[in-house]
Short mmCIF file of C-alpha atoms and ligand atoms in Angstrom, two decimals:
data_model
loop_
_atom_site.label_atom_id
_atom_site.label_comp_id
_atom_site.label_asym_id
_atom_site.label_seq_id
_atom_site.Cartn_x
_atom_site.Cartn_y
_atom_site.Cartn_z
CA MET J 166 -30.85 21.30 -6.88
CA ASP J 167 -32.12 18.52 -4.67
CA LYS J 168 -31.08 19.21 -1.10
CA THR J 169 -30.51 15.56 -0.16
CA GLN J 170 -27.73 15.40 -2.76
CA ALA J 171 -25.62 17.87 -0.86
CA VAL J 172 -25.93 15.79 2.30
CA GLN J 173 -24.53 12.71 0.55
CA GLU J 174 -21.40 14.49 -0.65
CA PRO J 175 -18.47 12.04 -0.14
CA SER J 176 -16.40 14.89 1.24
CA ILE J 177 -18.26 14.75 4.57
CA GLN J 178 -17.46 11.05 5.01
CA VAL J 179 -14.95 10.37 7.79
CA PRO J 180 -11.77 9.09 6.05
CA ALA J 181 -10.73 5.50 6.78
CA LEU J 182 -7.26 6.85 7.24
CA GLU J 183 -5.98 10.40 7.55
CA VAL J 184 -2.37 11.52 7.74
CA ARG J 185 -2.36 15.04 9.09
CA GLY J 186 0.68 17.33 8.84
CA ILE J 187 3.30 14.69 9.51
CA SER J 188 6.93 15.73 9.87
CA LYS J 189 9.79 13.41 10.78
CA SER J 190 13.60 13.66 10.99
CA TYR J 191 16.11 10.95 11.89
CA ARG J 192 18.87 11.91 14.22
CA GLU J 193 22.20 10.28 13.56
CA LYS J 194 25.21 11.31 15.60
CA ARG J 195 25.17 15.06 15.35
CA ARG J 196 23.37 15.22 12.00
CA GLU J 197 19.68 15.58 11.46
CA LEU J 198 18.07 14.02 8.39
CA PRO J 199 14.65 15.52 7.60
CA VAL J 200 12.67 12.78 5.88
CA LEU J 201 9.02 13.88 5.84
CA LYS J 202 7.83 17.45 5.81
CA ASP J 203 4.25 18.35 6.52
CA VAL J 204 2.72 15.36 4.75
CA SER J 205 -1.07 15.17 4.61
CA LEU J 206 -3.21 12.66 2.79
CA SER J 207 -6.35 10.68 3.25
CA VAL J 208 -7.90 7.42 2.20
CA ALA J 209 -11.74 7.29 1.97
CA PRO J 210 -13.56 4.08 3.00
CA GLY J 211 -13.04 1.55 0.20
CA GLU J 212 -10.64 3.78 -1.71
CA PHE J 213 -7.43 2.60 -3.37
CA VAL J 214 -4.75 5.26 -2.88
CA SER J 215 -1.19 5.08 -4.11
CA ILE J 216 1.93 7.01 -3.19
CA VAL J 217 4.56 7.37 -5.90
CA GLY J 218 7.89 8.93 -4.96
CA PRO J 219 11.60 8.70 -5.57
CA SER J 220 13.58 5.95 -3.89
CA GLY J 221 14.89 7.11 -0.49
CA SER J 222 12.34 9.93 -0.22
CA GLY J 223 10.64 8.66 2.96
CA LYS J 224 7.72 6.50 1.81
CA SER J 225 8.54 3.50 4.00
CA THR J 226 9.13 5.84 6.92
CA LEU J 227 5.57 7.13 6.47
CA PHE J 228 4.30 3.52 6.70
CA HIS J 229 6.30 2.95 9.86
CA LEU J 230 4.64 6.03 11.33
CA ILE J 231 1.17 4.88 10.24
CA GLY J 232 1.85 1.49 11.74
CA GLY J 233 3.00 3.06 15.00
CA LEU J 234 6.53 1.65 14.78
CA THR J 235 7.99 5.14 15.13
CA GLU J 236 6.55 8.47 16.24
CA PRO J 237 6.36 11.66 14.23
CA ASP J 238 7.99 14.95 15.32
CA GLN J 239 4.77 16.65 14.31
CA GLY J 240 1.32 15.67 13.09
CA GLN J 241 -1.21 12.97 13.63
CA ILE J 242 -2.44 9.68 12.21
CA LEU J 243 -6.24 9.23 12.37
CA LEU J 244 -8.06 6.00 11.79
CA GLN J 245 -11.80 6.57 11.20
CA GLY J 246 -11.41 9.85 13.06
CA GLN J 247 -9.57 8.31 16.06
CA ASP J 248 -6.04 9.37 16.87
CA ILE J 249 -3.74 6.34 16.56
CA THR J 250 -0.40 8.22 16.42
CA GLY J 251 2.30 5.96 17.84
CA LYS J 252 -0.04 3.04 18.37
CA LYS J 253 0.55 -0.39 16.84
CA GLY J 254 -1.82 -3.03 15.54
CA HIS J 255 -4.50 -0.78 13.94
CA ILE J 256 -3.64 -1.31 10.29
CA SER J 257 -2.77 -4.34 8.28
CA TYR J 258 0.67 -3.97 6.83
CA VAL J 259 2.27 -5.92 3.92
CA PRO J 260 5.99 -5.09 3.85
CA GLN J 261 8.25 -4.82 0.82
CA GLN J 262 9.86 -8.18 1.56
CA PRO J 263 7.36 -11.03 2.21
CA ALA J 264 8.76 -11.56 5.74
CA LEU J 265 7.17 -14.95 6.24
CA PHE J 266 8.25 -16.94 9.30
CA PRO J 267 10.48 -19.69 7.95
CA TRP J 268 9.50 -22.11 10.73
CA ARG J 269 5.76 -21.86 10.04
CA THR J 270 4.06 -23.49 7.10
CA ILE J 271 2.50 -21.28 4.44
CA GLU J 272 -0.97 -21.79 5.91
CA ASP J 273 0.29 -21.04 9.43
CA ASN J 274 1.82 -17.88 8.09
CA VAL J 275 -1.38 -16.83 6.32
CA ILE J 276 -3.59 -17.34 9.41
CA LEU J 277 -1.26 -15.35 11.67
CA ALA J 278 -3.17 -12.06 11.41
CA MET J 279 -6.51 -13.78 12.23
CA GLU J 280 -5.02 -15.68 15.15
CA VAL J 281 -3.94 -12.41 16.64
CA PHE J 282 -7.58 -11.25 16.46
CA GLY J 283 -8.76 -14.37 18.27
CA VAL J 284 -10.92 -15.73 15.42
CA PRO J 285 -11.69 -19.44 16.17
CA VAL J 286 -9.03 -21.70 14.61
CA ARG J 287 -11.36 -23.87 12.57
CA GLU J 288 -12.99 -20.85 10.96
CA VAL J 289 -9.58 -19.31 10.33
CA ARG J 290 -8.23 -22.37 8.54
CA GLU J 291 -11.29 -22.70 6.36
CA GLU J 292 -11.07 -19.09 5.24
CA ALA J 293 -7.29 -19.30 4.67
CA ARG J 294 -7.62 -22.44 2.54
CA LYS J 295 -10.29 -20.85 0.36
CA TRP J 296 -8.12 -17.84 -0.27
CA MET J 297 -4.91 -19.86 -0.80
CA HIS J 298 -6.70 -21.82 -3.45
CA ARG J 299 -7.72 -18.56 -5.20
CA ALA J 300 -4.19 -17.22 -4.94
CA GLY J 301 -2.72 -20.31 -6.66
CA LEU J 302 -1.30 -21.58 -3.41
CA GLY J 303 -3.59 -24.64 -3.17
CA GLY J 304 -1.49 -27.74 -2.43
CA PHE J 305 1.20 -25.69 -0.73
CA GLU J 306 -0.65 -25.26 2.60
CA ASN J 307 1.81 -27.44 4.45
CA SER J 308 4.97 -26.27 2.63
CA TYR J 309 7.56 -24.04 4.22
CA PRO J 310 8.27 -20.61 2.69
CA HIS J 311 11.68 -21.50 1.20
CA LYS J 312 9.99 -24.05 -1.10
CA LEU J 313 7.99 -21.29 -2.82
CA SER J 314 8.95 -18.82 -5.57
CA GLY J 315 9.21 -15.10 -4.78
CA GLY J 316 5.82 -14.41 -6.34
CA MET J 317 4.16 -17.12 -4.30
CA GLN J 318 5.71 -15.91 -1.11
CA GLN J 319 4.50 -12.41 -1.90
CA ARG J 320 0.96 -13.74 -2.46
CA ALA J 321 1.11 -15.55 0.90
CA SER J 322 2.26 -12.36 2.60
CA PHE J 323 -0.47 -10.44 0.87
CA LEU J 324 -3.12 -12.93 2.01
CA ARG J 325 -1.93 -12.60 5.58
CA GLY J 326 -2.57 -8.86 5.27
CA LEU J 327 -5.89 -9.35 3.47
CA LEU J 328 -7.21 -11.76 6.09
CA GLY J 329 -6.38 -9.44 8.96
CA ARG J 330 -9.47 -7.80 10.39
CA GLN J 331 -8.22 -4.21 10.09
CA GLU J 332 -10.11 -1.84 7.76
CA VAL J 333 -6.98 -0.28 6.24
CA MET J 334 -4.30 -2.19 4.40
CA CYS J 335 -0.89 -0.64 3.73
CA LEU J 336 1.18 -2.26 1.01
CA ASP J 337 4.85 -1.18 0.64
CA GLU J 338 6.06 -1.82 -2.95
CA PRO J 339 4.79 -5.38 -2.76
CA PHE J 340 5.67 -6.24 -6.37
CA SER J 341 9.00 -4.50 -6.83
CA ALA J 342 11.08 -7.61 -6.48
CA LEU J 343 9.09 -9.51 -9.13
CA ASP J 344 9.86 -9.91 -12.84
CA ALA J 345 7.61 -8.03 -15.26
CA LEU J 346 5.34 -10.90 -16.15
CA THR J 347 4.73 -12.05 -12.56
CA ARG J 348 4.22 -8.42 -11.62
CA SER J 349 1.56 -8.00 -14.24
CA ASP J 350 -0.22 -11.17 -13.04
CA MET J 351 -0.07 -9.96 -9.47
CA GLN J 352 -1.46 -6.52 -10.36
CA HIS J 353 -4.33 -8.19 -12.14
CA TRP J 354 -4.94 -10.50 -9.23
CA LEU J 355 -4.86 -7.68 -6.71
CA LEU J 356 -7.20 -5.59 -8.83
CA ASN J 357 -9.77 -8.39 -8.97
CA ILE J 358 -9.61 -9.09 -5.25
CA TRP J 359 -9.79 -5.42 -4.33
CA GLU J 360 -12.72 -4.74 -6.63
CA GLU J 361 -14.61 -7.56 -4.92
CA ASN J 362 -13.67 -6.55 -1.32
CA LYS J 363 -13.23 -2.79 -1.50
CA ARG J 364 -10.89 -2.55 1.47
CA SER J 365 -9.28 0.81 2.07
CA VAL J 366 -5.81 0.54 0.61
CA LEU J 367 -2.67 2.70 0.79
CA PHE J 368 -0.11 1.40 -1.73
CA ILE J 369 3.47 2.49 -2.21
CA THR J 370 5.09 2.07 -5.57
CA HIS J 371 7.68 3.79 -7.70
CA ASN J 372 5.89 2.50 -10.82
CA ILE J 373 3.55 5.12 -12.24
CA GLU J 374 1.79 2.75 -14.57
CA GLU J 375 1.03 0.43 -11.70
CA ALA J 376 -0.31 3.36 -9.60
CA LEU J 377 -2.63 4.51 -12.46
CA LEU J 378 -3.81 1.03 -13.18
CA LEU J 379 -4.77 0.24 -9.58
CA SER J 380 -5.74 3.48 -7.90
CA ASP J 381 -8.57 5.92 -7.46
CA THR J 382 -6.16 8.61 -6.20
CA VAL J 383 -2.37 8.99 -6.64
CA TYR J 384 -0.16 11.18 -4.44
CA LEU J 385 3.19 12.17 -5.92
CA PHE J 386 5.86 12.67 -3.31
CA SER J 387 8.84 14.97 -3.71
CA SER J 388 12.44 13.98 -3.08
CA ARG J 389 13.62 14.02 0.58
CA PRO J 390 12.27 15.54 2.73
CA ALA J 391 9.10 14.20 1.15
CA THR J 392 6.12 16.47 0.72
CA VAL J 393 3.01 15.97 -1.36
CA LEU J 394 3.74 17.46 -4.80
CA HIS J 395 0.52 16.52 -6.51
CA LYS J 396 -2.70 14.74 -5.80
CA VAL J 397 -4.16 13.15 -8.90
CA LYS J 398 -7.70 11.70 -9.18
CA VAL J 399 -7.53 8.81 -11.59
CA PRO J 400 -10.44 9.19 -13.96
CA PHE J 401 -10.65 5.68 -15.50
CA PRO J 402 -13.82 3.60 -14.81
CA ARG J 403 -14.04 0.47 -12.75
CA PRO J 404 -13.75 -2.43 -13.08
CA ARG J 405 -10.36 -1.64 -14.58
CA ARG J 406 -8.99 -3.86 -17.27
CA GLU J 407 -5.34 -4.06 -18.27
CA GLU J 408 -6.14 -2.76 -21.76
CA ILE J 409 -6.72 0.67 -20.23
CA ALA J 410 -2.93 0.99 -20.12
CA GLU J 411 -2.97 1.31 -23.92
CA ASP J 412 -5.59 4.08 -23.92
CA ALA J 413 -4.45 7.52 -25.19
CA SER J 414 -5.75 9.29 -22.06
CA PHE J 415 -3.93 6.76 -19.83
CA LEU J 416 -0.66 7.29 -21.73
CA ALA J 417 -1.01 11.06 -21.55
CA LEU J 418 -1.49 11.00 -17.80
CA LYS J 419 1.36 8.57 -17.36
CA ARG J 420 3.62 10.84 -19.42
CA GLU J 421 2.73 13.86 -17.34
CA LEU J 422 3.40 12.09 -14.03
CA THR J 423 6.62 10.54 -15.36
CA GLN J 424 7.88 14.02 -16.22
CA TYR J 425 7.18 15.25 -12.65
CA MET J 426 9.00 12.25 -11.23
CA ARG J 427 12.02 12.77 -13.56
CA GLU J 428 12.38 16.29 -12.32
CA GLU J 429 12.23 15.10 -8.75
CA GLN J 430 14.79 12.32 -9.28
CA LYS J 431 17.08 14.90 -10.86
CA LYS J 432 16.78 17.24 -7.87
CA MET J 433 17.57 14.32 -5.57
CA LEU J 434 20.66 13.31 -7.49
CA GLU J 435 21.87 16.89 -7.57
CA GLY J 436 21.23 17.22 -3.84
CA SER J 437 23.30 14.14 -2.97
CA ARG J 438 26.39 15.32 -4.83
P1 ADP F 555 11.73 5.12 0.66
O1 ADP F 555 10.86 4.07 1.26
O2 ADP F 555 10.99 6.24 0.01
O3 ADP F 555 12.75 4.54 -0.27
P2 ADP F 555 12.72 5.43 3.41
O4 ADP F 555 11.56 5.92 4.16
O5 ADP F 555 13.06 3.97 3.50
O6 ADP F 555 12.55 5.82 1.87
O7 ADP F 555 14.04 6.24 3.82
C1 ADP F 555 14.12 7.63 3.70
C2 ADP F 555 15.47 8.09 4.23
O8 ADP F 555 15.56 7.88 5.62
C3 ADP F 555 16.67 7.36 3.60
O9 ADP F 555 17.68 8.30 3.36
C4 ADP F 555 17.07 6.36 4.67
O10 ADP F 555 18.44 6.10 4.58
C5 ADP F 555 16.72 7.11 5.96
N1 ADP F 555 16.35 6.21 7.04
C6 ADP F 555 15.37 5.27 6.99
N2 ADP F 555 15.18 4.66 8.18
C7 ADP F 555 16.10 5.20 9.02
C8 ADP F 555 16.47 5.03 10.38
N3 ADP F 555 15.82 4.14 11.12
N4 ADP F 555 17.46 5.78 10.91
C9 ADP F 555 18.11 6.70 10.15
N5 ADP F 555 17.82 6.96 8.85
C10 ADP F 555 16.82 6.21 8.29
MG1 MG F 556 10.76 2.03 0.88
#
């Protein structure tokens, strides 16, 4: 075997993001609610990683921890090898609800992340307009958020995240509020953009098909307290096309993961009785 090959193994690459042994409980009155239990995962540079888990299992809590909005009881968050546990502003974060500022125009919302990084305003506006055009938001630059449909607001919120200068993007169920058709359009759109840009992405969804369509790696989370049940490498080639979802191997993998999730949902329902 050629020795240089071993040196180039991707496993020695420093992960863009590493979640190491995170545990977290919420304390309410005298009760303690364990939400995350020894969760570890990593996102390689340019990798698209999804987390699929039952509703209420602790997925958004994990994002709050990664974003430094709350602190873990145990464990660390590392960004390119640096400890960022409890620190804000290091990742770009697209929340479940678009959360656009109603008093700012769409363009002013989209440029927010770049403004924060001190990119010159003219440059920022040029870049934002180019992307808004690509996202089907051309002509709406000066509109206010309430004038836009849910899908358009979501795209604006996504662009704000995309144009931030952080290496890692965390997306929390960004398409869950959309109808099936808009959702499919948005998946397609995200896939194209990501394949061009190759940002490191951590994506939360409860939709297994969506996770398989978009990701390189899928982590299946258990019911609360969430732990990693399975880590699945998605074997389908890139660029991905939607037709892959009709492939026999895709359907088989989807069936397998769906079965795992059903079992978890059941445990959760039984636990809450
Ligand atoms: P998911 O995103 O997987 O649906 P969350 O992380 O939002 O789950 O919530 C996990 C659990 O933690 C839920 O039972 C929720 O009610 C609880 N929870 C979330 N945030 C808080 C908080 N700030 N204080 C107390 N409990 C919380
Ligand atoms: Mg959530």
